[in-house]
Short mmCIF file of C-alpha atoms in Angstrom, two decimals:
data_model
loop_
_atom_site.label_atom_id
_atom_site.label_comp_id
_atom_site.label_asym_id
_atom_site.label_seq_id
_atom_site.Cartn_x
_atom_site.Cartn_y
_atom_site.Cartn_z
CA MET J 1 6.35 234.91 -10.53
CA LYS J 2 3.89 232.21 -9.41
CA SER J 3 2.95 232.02 -5.76
CA LEU J 4 0.59 230.37 -3.30
CA ARG J 5 -0.29 231.33 0.29
CA LEU J 6 -1.64 228.69 2.65
CA LYS J 7 -2.00 228.23 6.41
CA ASP J 8 -0.62 225.75 8.90
CA ASN J 9 -2.84 222.89 10.10
CA SER J 10 -5.15 223.24 7.13
CA GLN J 11 -6.25 221.08 4.22
CA LEU J 12 -6.60 222.15 0.55
CA TYR J 13 -7.53 220.34 -2.62
CA LYS J 14 -4.57 219.32 -4.75
CA SER J 15 -6.01 221.42 -7.60
CA ASP J 16 -5.44 224.54 -5.48
CA PHE J 17 -1.69 223.93 -5.85
CA SER J 18 -1.73 224.16 -9.65
CA PRO J 19 0.11 227.56 -9.69
CA VAL J 20 3.09 225.95 -7.95
CA GLN J 21 3.05 222.45 -9.38
CA LYS J 22 6.83 222.01 -9.62
CA LEU J 23 7.45 223.26 -6.09
CA THR J 24 4.64 221.09 -4.72
CA ALA J 25 6.12 218.02 -6.38
CA LYS J 26 9.44 218.81 -4.66
CA ILE J 27 8.01 218.98 -1.11
CA ALA J 28 4.87 216.82 -1.04
CA ASP J 29 5.17 213.80 1.29
CA LYS J 30 8.79 214.59 2.07
CA THR J 31 10.10 214.74 5.63
CA LEU J 32 11.81 217.75 7.18
CA LEU J 33 15.07 215.86 7.15
CA GLN J 34 14.79 215.25 3.40
CA LEU J 35 14.00 218.92 2.72
CA GLU J 36 16.87 220.01 4.96
CA ARG J 37 19.26 217.86 2.96
CA GLU J 38 17.99 219.50 -0.22
CA GLY J 39 18.80 223.01 1.00
CA VAL J 40 15.85 224.16 3.10
CA PHE J 41 16.82 225.70 6.46
CA VAL J 42 14.76 224.27 9.35
CA PHE J 43 14.50 226.18 12.64
CA PRO J 44 15.13 225.03 15.27
CA GLU J 45 17.58 222.50 13.92
CA ILE J 46 16.21 218.94 13.98
CA LEU J 47 17.19 217.17 17.17
CA ARG J 48 16.71 213.63 18.45
CA ASP J 49 14.12 214.07 21.17
CA ALA J 50 11.75 216.55 19.54
CA GLU J 51 8.12 215.43 19.89
CA ASP J 52 6.10 218.14 18.19
CA ILE J 53 8.46 218.37 15.24
CA THR J 54 10.42 215.30 14.11
CA GLN J 55 12.61 214.15 11.29
CA GLU J 56 9.57 212.25 9.93
CA GLN J 57 7.15 215.18 9.94
CA LEU J 58 5.75 216.10 6.53
CA ILE J 59 5.22 219.67 5.34
CA LEU J 60 2.53 218.63 2.83
CA GLN J 61 0.93 215.25 3.41
CA SER J 62 -1.23 213.66 0.70
CA VAL J 63 -4.75 212.84 1.94
CA ASN J 64 -6.82 211.45 -0.93
CA GLU J 65 -7.40 214.43 -3.24
CA SER J 66 -6.02 216.98 -0.77
CA TYR J 67 -2.80 218.11 0.88
CA ARG J 68 -2.66 218.67 4.64
CA THR J 69 -0.20 221.10 6.23
CA SER J 70 1.42 220.59 9.62
CA ASN J 71 2.61 222.89 12.45
CA VAL J 72 5.32 224.33 10.23
CA MET J 73 5.36 227.93 8.96
CA GLY J 74 7.76 229.57 6.58
CA PHE J 75 8.77 230.31 2.99
CA LEU J 76 9.73 227.98 0.16
CA GLY J 77 10.76 228.47 -3.44
CA TYR J 78 11.75 226.58 -6.58
CA GLY J 79 12.60 228.33 -9.81
CA ASP J 80 9.95 231.02 -10.33
CA GLU J 81 7.45 229.39 -7.91
CA ARG J 82 6.97 230.59 -4.31
CA MET J 83 4.99 229.23 -1.39
CA VAL J 84 4.24 231.02 1.87
CA ILE J 85 2.93 228.94 4.79
CA GLU J 86 1.35 231.35 7.25
CA SER J 87 -0.10 230.78 10.69
CA ARG J 88 -3.81 229.84 10.68
CA PHE J 89 -4.43 233.05 12.65
CA CYS J 90 -3.37 235.23 9.74
CA GLY J 91 -6.04 237.33 8.14
CA SER J 92 -5.95 238.59 4.56
CA GLY J 93 -2.92 240.80 5.16
CA GLU J 94 0.23 240.51 7.20
CA ASP J 95 0.75 237.52 9.48
CA PHE J 96 0.88 239.40 12.76
CA PHE J 97 0.77 236.28 14.93
CA PHE J 98 3.80 234.64 13.29
CA ARG J 99 5.69 237.92 13.52
CA TYR J 100 4.71 238.28 17.20
CA LEU J 101 5.99 234.80 18.05
CA LEU J 102 9.33 235.55 16.37
CA ASP J 103 9.55 238.91 18.15
CA ARG J 104 8.87 237.35 21.59
CA VAL J 105 10.89 234.14 21.21
CA LEU J 106 13.77 235.13 18.90
CA ASP J 107 13.84 238.90 19.39
CA PHE J 108 13.50 239.53 15.65
CA PRO J 109 13.91 243.22 14.78
CA SER J 110 11.44 245.20 12.74
CA LEU J 111 13.88 245.18 9.82
CA VAL J 112 12.58 241.76 8.80
CA GLU J 113 9.93 242.32 6.11
CA PHE J 114 6.68 240.45 6.84
CA SER J 115 4.04 242.09 4.68
CA SER J 116 2.30 239.74 2.25
CA ASP J 117 3.53 241.64 -0.80
CA ALA J 118 7.17 241.73 0.30
CA ASP J 119 9.56 239.89 -1.96
CA ILE J 120 10.21 236.42 -0.59
CA SER J 121 13.92 236.62 -1.48
CA ASN J 122 14.37 239.68 0.73
CA ARG J 123 12.42 238.09 3.55
CA LEU J 124 14.55 234.92 3.41
CA PHE J 125 17.77 236.86 3.36
CA SER J 126 16.60 238.93 6.40
CA PHE J 127 15.69 235.77 8.28
CA PHE J 128 19.12 234.18 7.61
CA LEU J 129 20.96 237.34 8.74
CA PHE J 130 19.02 237.74 11.99
CA LEU J 131 19.28 234.03 12.87
CA PHE J 132 23.08 234.22 12.67
CA PRO J 133 23.72 235.61 16.19
CA ARG J 134 21.58 232.87 17.78
CA TYR J 135 23.44 230.09 15.99
CA LEU J 136 26.83 231.69 16.59
CA ARG J 137 26.15 231.91 20.34
CA SER J 138 24.90 228.31 20.46
CA ALA J 139 28.00 226.98 18.69
CA MET J 140 30.48 229.11 20.66
CA ARG J 141 29.23 227.63 23.94
CA LYS J 142 31.30 224.63 22.95
CA GLY J 143 34.35 226.84 22.47
CA LEU J 144 36.13 227.71 19.25
CA PHE J 145 36.12 224.98 16.60
CA LYS J 146 39.60 223.42 16.42
CA LYS J 147 40.85 221.30 13.56
CA TYR J 148 44.08 220.00 12.03
CA THR J 149 45.22 222.25 9.17
CA HIS J 150 48.21 222.28 6.81
CA ARG J 151 50.35 225.39 7.08
CA ARG J 152 52.98 226.39 4.55
CA TYR J 153 56.13 228.12 5.76
CA ASN J 154 59.37 229.43 4.25
CA ASP J 155 61.93 230.09 7.00
CA ALA J 156 64.92 228.49 8.71
CA ASN J 157 62.89 226.75 11.49
CA VAL J 158 62.06 223.51 9.63
CA LYS J 159 59.47 221.44 11.56
CA GLY J 160 57.53 219.59 8.89
CA SER J 161 57.79 218.14 5.41
CA ILE J 162 60.07 220.00 2.99
CA ASP J 163 58.31 221.08 -0.21
CA ILE J 164 61.03 220.60 -2.78
CA ALA J 165 59.29 222.25 -5.77
CA ARG J 166 58.19 225.25 -3.76
CA HIS J 167 61.63 225.51 -2.11
CA ILE J 168 63.43 225.61 -5.48
CA ARG J 169 60.99 228.16 -6.83
CA MET J 170 61.16 230.46 -3.79
CA ASN J 171 64.72 230.02 -2.54
CA THR J 172 66.97 230.05 -5.61
CA PRO J 173 69.64 231.24 -5.02
CA PHE J 174 69.67 229.77 -1.49
CA ILE J 175 69.54 232.43 1.18
CA GLY J 176 68.98 230.32 4.31
CA SER J 177 65.19 229.71 4.18
CA ILE J 178 63.54 226.34 3.59
CA ALA J 179 60.04 225.88 2.14
CA TYR J 180 58.10 223.33 4.19
CA SER J 181 54.57 222.51 5.37
CA GLN J 182 53.35 221.36 8.79
CA ARG J 183 50.15 219.80 10.12
CA GLU J 184 48.89 221.89 13.05
CA PHE J 185 45.92 221.77 15.40
CA SER J 186 44.52 225.26 14.87
CA TYR J 187 41.50 227.51 15.48
CA ASP J 188 42.31 229.32 12.23
CA ASN J 189 40.68 226.68 10.01
CA HIS J 190 38.24 226.61 7.11
CA LEU J 191 35.12 226.72 9.33
CA MET J 192 36.20 229.56 11.63
CA GLN J 193 37.35 231.43 8.55
CA LEU J 194 33.82 230.99 7.07
CA VAL J 195 32.29 232.36 10.24
CA ARG J 196 34.71 235.30 10.08
CA HIS J 197 33.75 236.05 6.48
CA THR J 198 30.08 235.96 7.45
CA ILE J 199 30.70 238.38 10.33
CA GLU J 200 32.59 240.79 8.05
CA PHE J 201 29.80 240.53 5.47
CA ILE J 202 27.12 241.37 8.04
CA LYS J 203 29.22 244.20 9.44
CA GLY J 204 29.24 245.72 5.94
CA LYS J 205 25.44 246.07 5.97
CA PRO J 206 23.84 249.33 7.18
CA TYR J 207 22.16 247.44 10.02
CA GLY J 208 25.11 245.08 10.63
CA ASN J 209 26.08 246.43 14.04
CA LYS J 210 22.51 246.01 15.24
CA VAL J 211 22.44 242.41 14.09
CA LEU J 212 25.67 241.59 15.94
CA ALA J 213 25.03 243.77 19.01
CA ASN J 214 24.25 240.89 21.36
CA VAL J 215 27.19 238.67 20.34
CA LYS J 216 30.09 241.12 20.63
CA ASP J 217 32.18 238.77 22.76
CA GLU J 218 31.72 235.88 20.35
CA VAL J 219 32.54 238.10 17.37
CA LYS J 220 35.77 239.25 19.07
CA GLN J 221 36.80 235.64 19.75
CA VAL J 222 36.28 234.68 16.10
CA ILE J 223 38.23 237.70 14.86
CA ASP J 224 41.12 237.01 17.25
CA ALA J 225 41.21 233.34 16.19
CA THR J 226 41.42 234.06 12.43
CA PRO J 227 44.50 236.25 11.81
CA ALA J 228 44.87 234.79 8.32
CA TYR J 229 41.57 236.33 7.14
CA GLU J 230 41.66 237.69 3.61
CA LEU J 231 38.59 239.01 1.79
CA SER J 232 39.87 237.54 -1.48
CA ASP J 233 39.66 234.00 0.02
CA ARG J 234 35.84 234.07 0.36
CA LEU J 235 34.87 232.07 -2.74
CA LYS J 236 37.59 229.45 -2.03
CA LEU J 237 36.35 229.04 1.56
CA ILE J 238 32.74 228.68 0.46
CA GLU J 239 33.68 225.80 -1.80
CA LEU J 240 35.90 224.25 0.87
CA ASN J 241 33.11 224.33 3.46
CA LYS J 242 30.57 222.89 1.01
CA LYS J 243 32.82 219.81 0.67
CA ASN J 244 33.95 219.63 4.36
CA THR J 245 30.99 219.75 6.71
CA VAL J 246 31.26 219.37 10.51
CA GLY J 247 31.39 215.67 11.42
CA HIS J 248 32.56 215.61 15.05
CA ALA J 249 29.68 214.91 17.47
CA TYR J 250 31.04 217.28 20.12
CA PHE J 251 30.86 220.21 17.70
CA ARG J 252 27.39 219.36 16.28
CA GLU J 253 26.17 222.89 17.04
CA TYR J 254 28.62 224.13 14.40
CA LEU J 255 26.92 222.22 11.63
CA PRO J 256 23.80 224.43 11.43
CA LEU J 257 26.04 227.49 11.85
CA GLN J 258 28.13 226.32 8.91
CA ARG J 259 25.01 225.80 6.79
CA LEU J 260 23.70 229.22 7.70
CA CYS J 261 26.96 230.92 6.90
CA LEU J 262 26.98 229.27 3.47
CA LEU J 263 23.42 230.40 2.81
CA ILE J 264 24.29 234.00 3.73
CA LEU J 265 27.54 234.25 1.78
CA ARG J 266 26.26 232.48 -1.30
CA GLN J 267 23.37 234.99 -1.46
CA GLN J 268 25.82 237.84 -1.59
CA LYS J 269 26.29 237.07 -5.29
CA HIS J 270 22.70 236.47 -6.33
CA VAL J 271 19.14 236.83 -5.15
CA VAL J 272 17.81 233.77 -3.38
CA GLY J 273 16.57 231.18 -5.84
CA VAL J 274 17.28 233.05 -9.03
CA GLY J 275 18.82 230.76 -11.61
CA THR J 276 18.79 227.73 -9.30
CA ARG J 277 17.04 224.44 -9.82
CA GLN J 278 17.20 223.54 -6.12
CA ILE J 279 14.47 224.02 -3.60
CA TYR J 280 15.26 226.68 -0.99
CA GLY J 281 13.62 228.42 1.91
CA ILE J 282 13.27 228.55 5.70
CA LEU J 283 10.76 226.67 7.88
CA PHE J 284 9.86 227.40 11.50
CA ASP J 285 8.43 224.92 13.99
CA GLY J 286 5.19 226.55 15.12
CA ALA J 287 4.83 224.14 18.05
CA TRP J 288 8.31 225.04 19.37
CA LEU J 289 7.63 228.79 18.94
CA TRP J 290 4.32 228.44 20.81
CA GLU J 291 5.93 226.50 23.66
CA GLU J 292 8.75 229.00 24.07
CA TYR J 293 6.26 231.89 23.89
CA ILE J 294 4.16 230.37 26.69
CA ASN J 295 7.35 229.91 28.68
CA SER J 296 8.04 233.61 28.39
CA LEU J 297 4.67 234.26 30.04
CA ILE J 298 4.78 231.77 32.94
CA LYS J 299 8.52 231.13 33.55
CA ASP J 300 8.31 232.71 36.99
CA MET J 301 5.64 230.18 38.06
CA PHE J 302 6.70 227.05 36.12
CA HIS J 303 9.90 225.08 35.47
CA HIS J 304 10.42 224.40 31.76
CA PRO J 305 12.26 221.18 30.83
CA MET J 306 13.49 221.41 27.22
CA ASN J 307 13.78 218.23 25.21
CA LYS J 308 15.41 219.93 22.24
CA SER J 309 18.43 220.94 24.32
CA ASP J 310 18.38 217.96 26.69
CA LYS J 311 17.81 220.19 29.70
CA GLY J 312 15.63 219.38 32.71
CA ALA J 313 14.93 215.74 31.88
CA GLN J 314 12.72 213.90 34.39
CA ARG J 315 12.31 210.15 35.01
CA LEU J 316 9.14 208.10 35.35
CA PHE J 317 10.78 205.31 37.35
CA ALA J 318 13.48 204.76 39.91
CA GLY J 319 16.77 203.54 38.54
CA ASN J 320 16.89 206.28 35.85
CA PHE J 321 14.26 204.66 33.62
CA GLY J 322 11.66 206.39 31.44
CA ARG J 323 13.05 209.80 30.50
CA ILE J 324 10.29 212.42 30.03
CA TYR J 325 10.12 216.17 29.31
CA PRO J 326 6.85 217.68 30.62
CA ASP J 327 6.44 221.11 29.06
CA PHE J 328 5.85 222.88 32.36
CA ILE J 329 6.05 221.81 36.03
CA SER J 330 4.79 224.36 38.60
CA ARG J 331 7.38 225.68 41.03
CA ASN J 332 4.85 225.29 43.82
CA SER J 333 5.55 221.73 44.96
CA GLU J 334 2.80 221.64 47.59
CA ARG J 335 0.08 222.38 45.04
CA ARG J 336 1.72 220.93 41.94
CA GLN J 337 0.35 221.75 38.47
CA ILE J 338 1.43 220.38 35.07
CA ALA J 339 0.92 222.35 31.85
CA ASP J 340 1.28 221.29 28.23
CA ALA J 341 1.55 223.77 25.35
CA LYS J 342 -0.31 222.56 22.24
CA TYR J 343 -0.07 224.37 18.95
CA LYS J 344 -3.24 222.85 17.56
CA PRO J 345 -7.03 223.44 17.72
CA MET J 346 -8.82 222.35 20.87
CA GLU J 347 -10.77 219.62 19.06
CA ASN J 348 -7.50 218.01 17.94
CA ILE J 349 -6.34 217.54 21.54
CA GLY J 350 -7.34 213.92 22.02
CA ASN J 351 -6.68 210.58 23.69
CA ARG J 352 -2.91 210.37 23.19
CA ASP J 353 -2.55 213.86 24.61
CA TYR J 354 -4.74 212.95 27.61
CA LEU J 355 -2.69 209.84 28.39
CA GLN J 356 0.57 211.79 28.27
CA LEU J 357 -0.57 214.61 30.54
CA LEU J 358 -2.23 212.23 33.03
CA ALA J 359 1.02 210.23 33.24
CA TYR J 360 2.92 213.42 34.03
CA MET J 361 0.35 214.40 36.65
CA PHE J 362 0.53 210.98 38.28
CA ARG J 363 4.32 211.11 38.27
CA PHE J 364 4.46 214.51 40.00
CA ASP J 365 1.41 214.05 42.32
CA ALA J 366 -0.39 216.87 40.54
CA LYS J 367 -4.15 217.25 40.79
CA THR J 368 -4.48 219.85 38.08
CA GLY J 369 -3.26 219.84 34.47
CA TYR J 370 -3.58 222.38 31.64
CA TYR J 371 -3.53 222.30 27.91
CA ILE J 372 -2.65 225.75 26.59
CA TYR J 373 -3.48 226.30 22.93
CA PRO J 374 -4.07 229.34 20.67
CA GLU J 375 -7.70 230.22 20.12
CA SER J 376 -9.01 232.35 17.26
CA GLY J 377 -12.26 233.27 19.06
CA LYS J 378 -12.68 234.41 22.63
CA SER J 379 -10.53 232.86 25.34
CA HIS J 380 -12.13 229.54 26.24
CA VAL J 381 -11.77 227.23 29.22
CA GLN J 382 -13.04 223.66 29.29
CA GLN J 383 -12.76 221.54 32.44
CA LEU J 384 -12.41 217.76 32.16
CA ARG J 385 -12.95 215.92 35.46
CA MET J 386 -11.21 212.60 36.02
CA ASN J 387 -13.52 209.57 36.33
CA ARG J 388 -13.35 206.96 39.13
CA GLY J 389 -14.72 203.44 38.90
CA SER J 390 -15.52 201.39 35.78
CA THR J 391 -18.53 200.64 33.64
CA TYR J 392 -18.58 197.16 35.26
CA ASP J 393 -19.70 198.74 38.55
CA LYS J 394 -20.18 202.48 38.85
CA VAL J 395 -18.53 205.52 37.23
CA THR J 396 -18.49 208.88 39.00
CA PRO J 397 -16.41 212.05 38.31
CA ARG J 398 -13.76 212.97 40.83
CA ASP J 399 -13.73 216.44 42.41
CA ASP J 400 -9.98 216.51 43.07
CA VAL J 401 -8.38 215.73 39.67
CA SER J 402 -9.10 217.91 36.61
CA ILE J 403 -7.57 218.88 33.28
CA PHE J 404 -8.32 222.29 31.79
CA LYS J 405 -8.13 223.24 28.13
CA TYR J 406 -7.30 226.93 27.99
CA GLY J 407 -7.53 228.74 24.69
CA LEU J 408 -5.40 231.92 24.70
CA GLN J 409 -7.21 234.42 22.46
CA ILE J 410 -5.34 235.47 19.31
CA PRO J 411 -6.76 238.63 17.68
CA ILE J 412 -7.50 238.00 14.02
CA ASN J 413 -8.67 241.28 12.62
CA ALA J 414 -6.26 243.81 14.10
CA PRO J 415 -5.79 246.76 11.71
CA ASP J 416 -2.03 246.98 12.26
CA TYR J 417 0.78 245.38 14.19
CA GLY J 418 0.71 247.89 17.01
CA SER J 419 -2.99 247.20 17.62
CA PHE J 420 -2.31 243.49 17.51
CA ILE J 421 0.38 243.79 20.21
CA LYS J 422 -2.02 245.73 22.46
CA LEU J 423 -4.77 243.12 22.08
CA MET J 424 -2.24 240.30 22.72
CA LYS J 425 -1.13 241.99 25.97
CA ASP J 426 -4.77 241.91 27.16
CA SER J 427 -5.05 238.23 26.31
CA GLU J 428 -1.78 237.48 28.06
CA GLN J 429 -2.83 239.21 31.24
CA ALA J 430 -6.08 237.22 31.36
CA PHE J 431 -4.07 234.07 30.85
CA ILE J 432 -1.51 234.86 33.60
CA ASP J 433 -4.37 235.63 36.04
CA LEU J 434 -5.53 232.02 35.55
CA PHE J 435 -2.53 230.83 37.60
#
């Protein structure tokens, strides 16, 4: 097995990728959307208004004789080659920071194997299983998926098209029943059956009940809606769902659920990646994880518009023009503050970022703005005071408008995950005290 470990937001020489040349060729200079179409699972699913992660973002971008990584973390494989993209705050061992973000944001259980020597196939399978409840809940908010299906009957209540061949075969000599088929609008369709098979598969695992504990109502709805469930139909349903993906815009949340179910059920038969010529893996948006993590710390003090779910949109101009999604708007309207979560080093927060935050501050009459980014050293605060005047007359700094760059300290050399959590709690408290 050939493998390579690298970190997000880093740059390595192309020669460093020689152990995984085939895999590198498959992902280099390809967008997330392209990789998703080739079988890689992207979390969260790519949506229209995402700013930090987009359909055009590259996992590995060619820069002269080097490759540059982005905000994305995760696991990729092709044949016997494996690639692990860790957070840049990972030391030589386990990636405690990535694990902590998943714990806080997605409530990942300790059953997911994170250690650097853990088999990537097992890690991928664990990720897919524990993402299932989140995607099931998201899809079921739209209600059960309903679709026209063809049902075959053999009784005296003829309501559809008579199936002559089947009727002769089943009803000779004639005893009063007619073989016919009918097109019905039903919940018990190929997609809901796929979800049911995935639920039954997870329930069969030793930790299955724990995985499904928070979606008991959704699980019951799926079971009640699929009375035609038969274990022997699993392979047929997998093939049927591979050919018939969700196309209706209203049920778009069912598309990633369908893809996830296929990934889980197809791995029942073989270890991930073994014997396949396709690229596979799972990628997480580090910028989204960081933003949602910061929200978990300051949600009592700040509103959190969410562009990925079209919630909390604001407008720059009257007449419903200029839709914007500031990361955080303080709940205190008399002393308004705007905060922006940035999953990148402080030195990479530059002009475009400044213009965006200042526009938000101007829109909401805020005098104070914050950039909140992860810092590998000690927590760091830099104040940037707004200028008044121009170089054509006189430039002086203002005392009433400032932007702060706050680096939340991420412990790098914690000996174990328990120690890492304790150190993170200390950093979080210092950060909360800032507000």
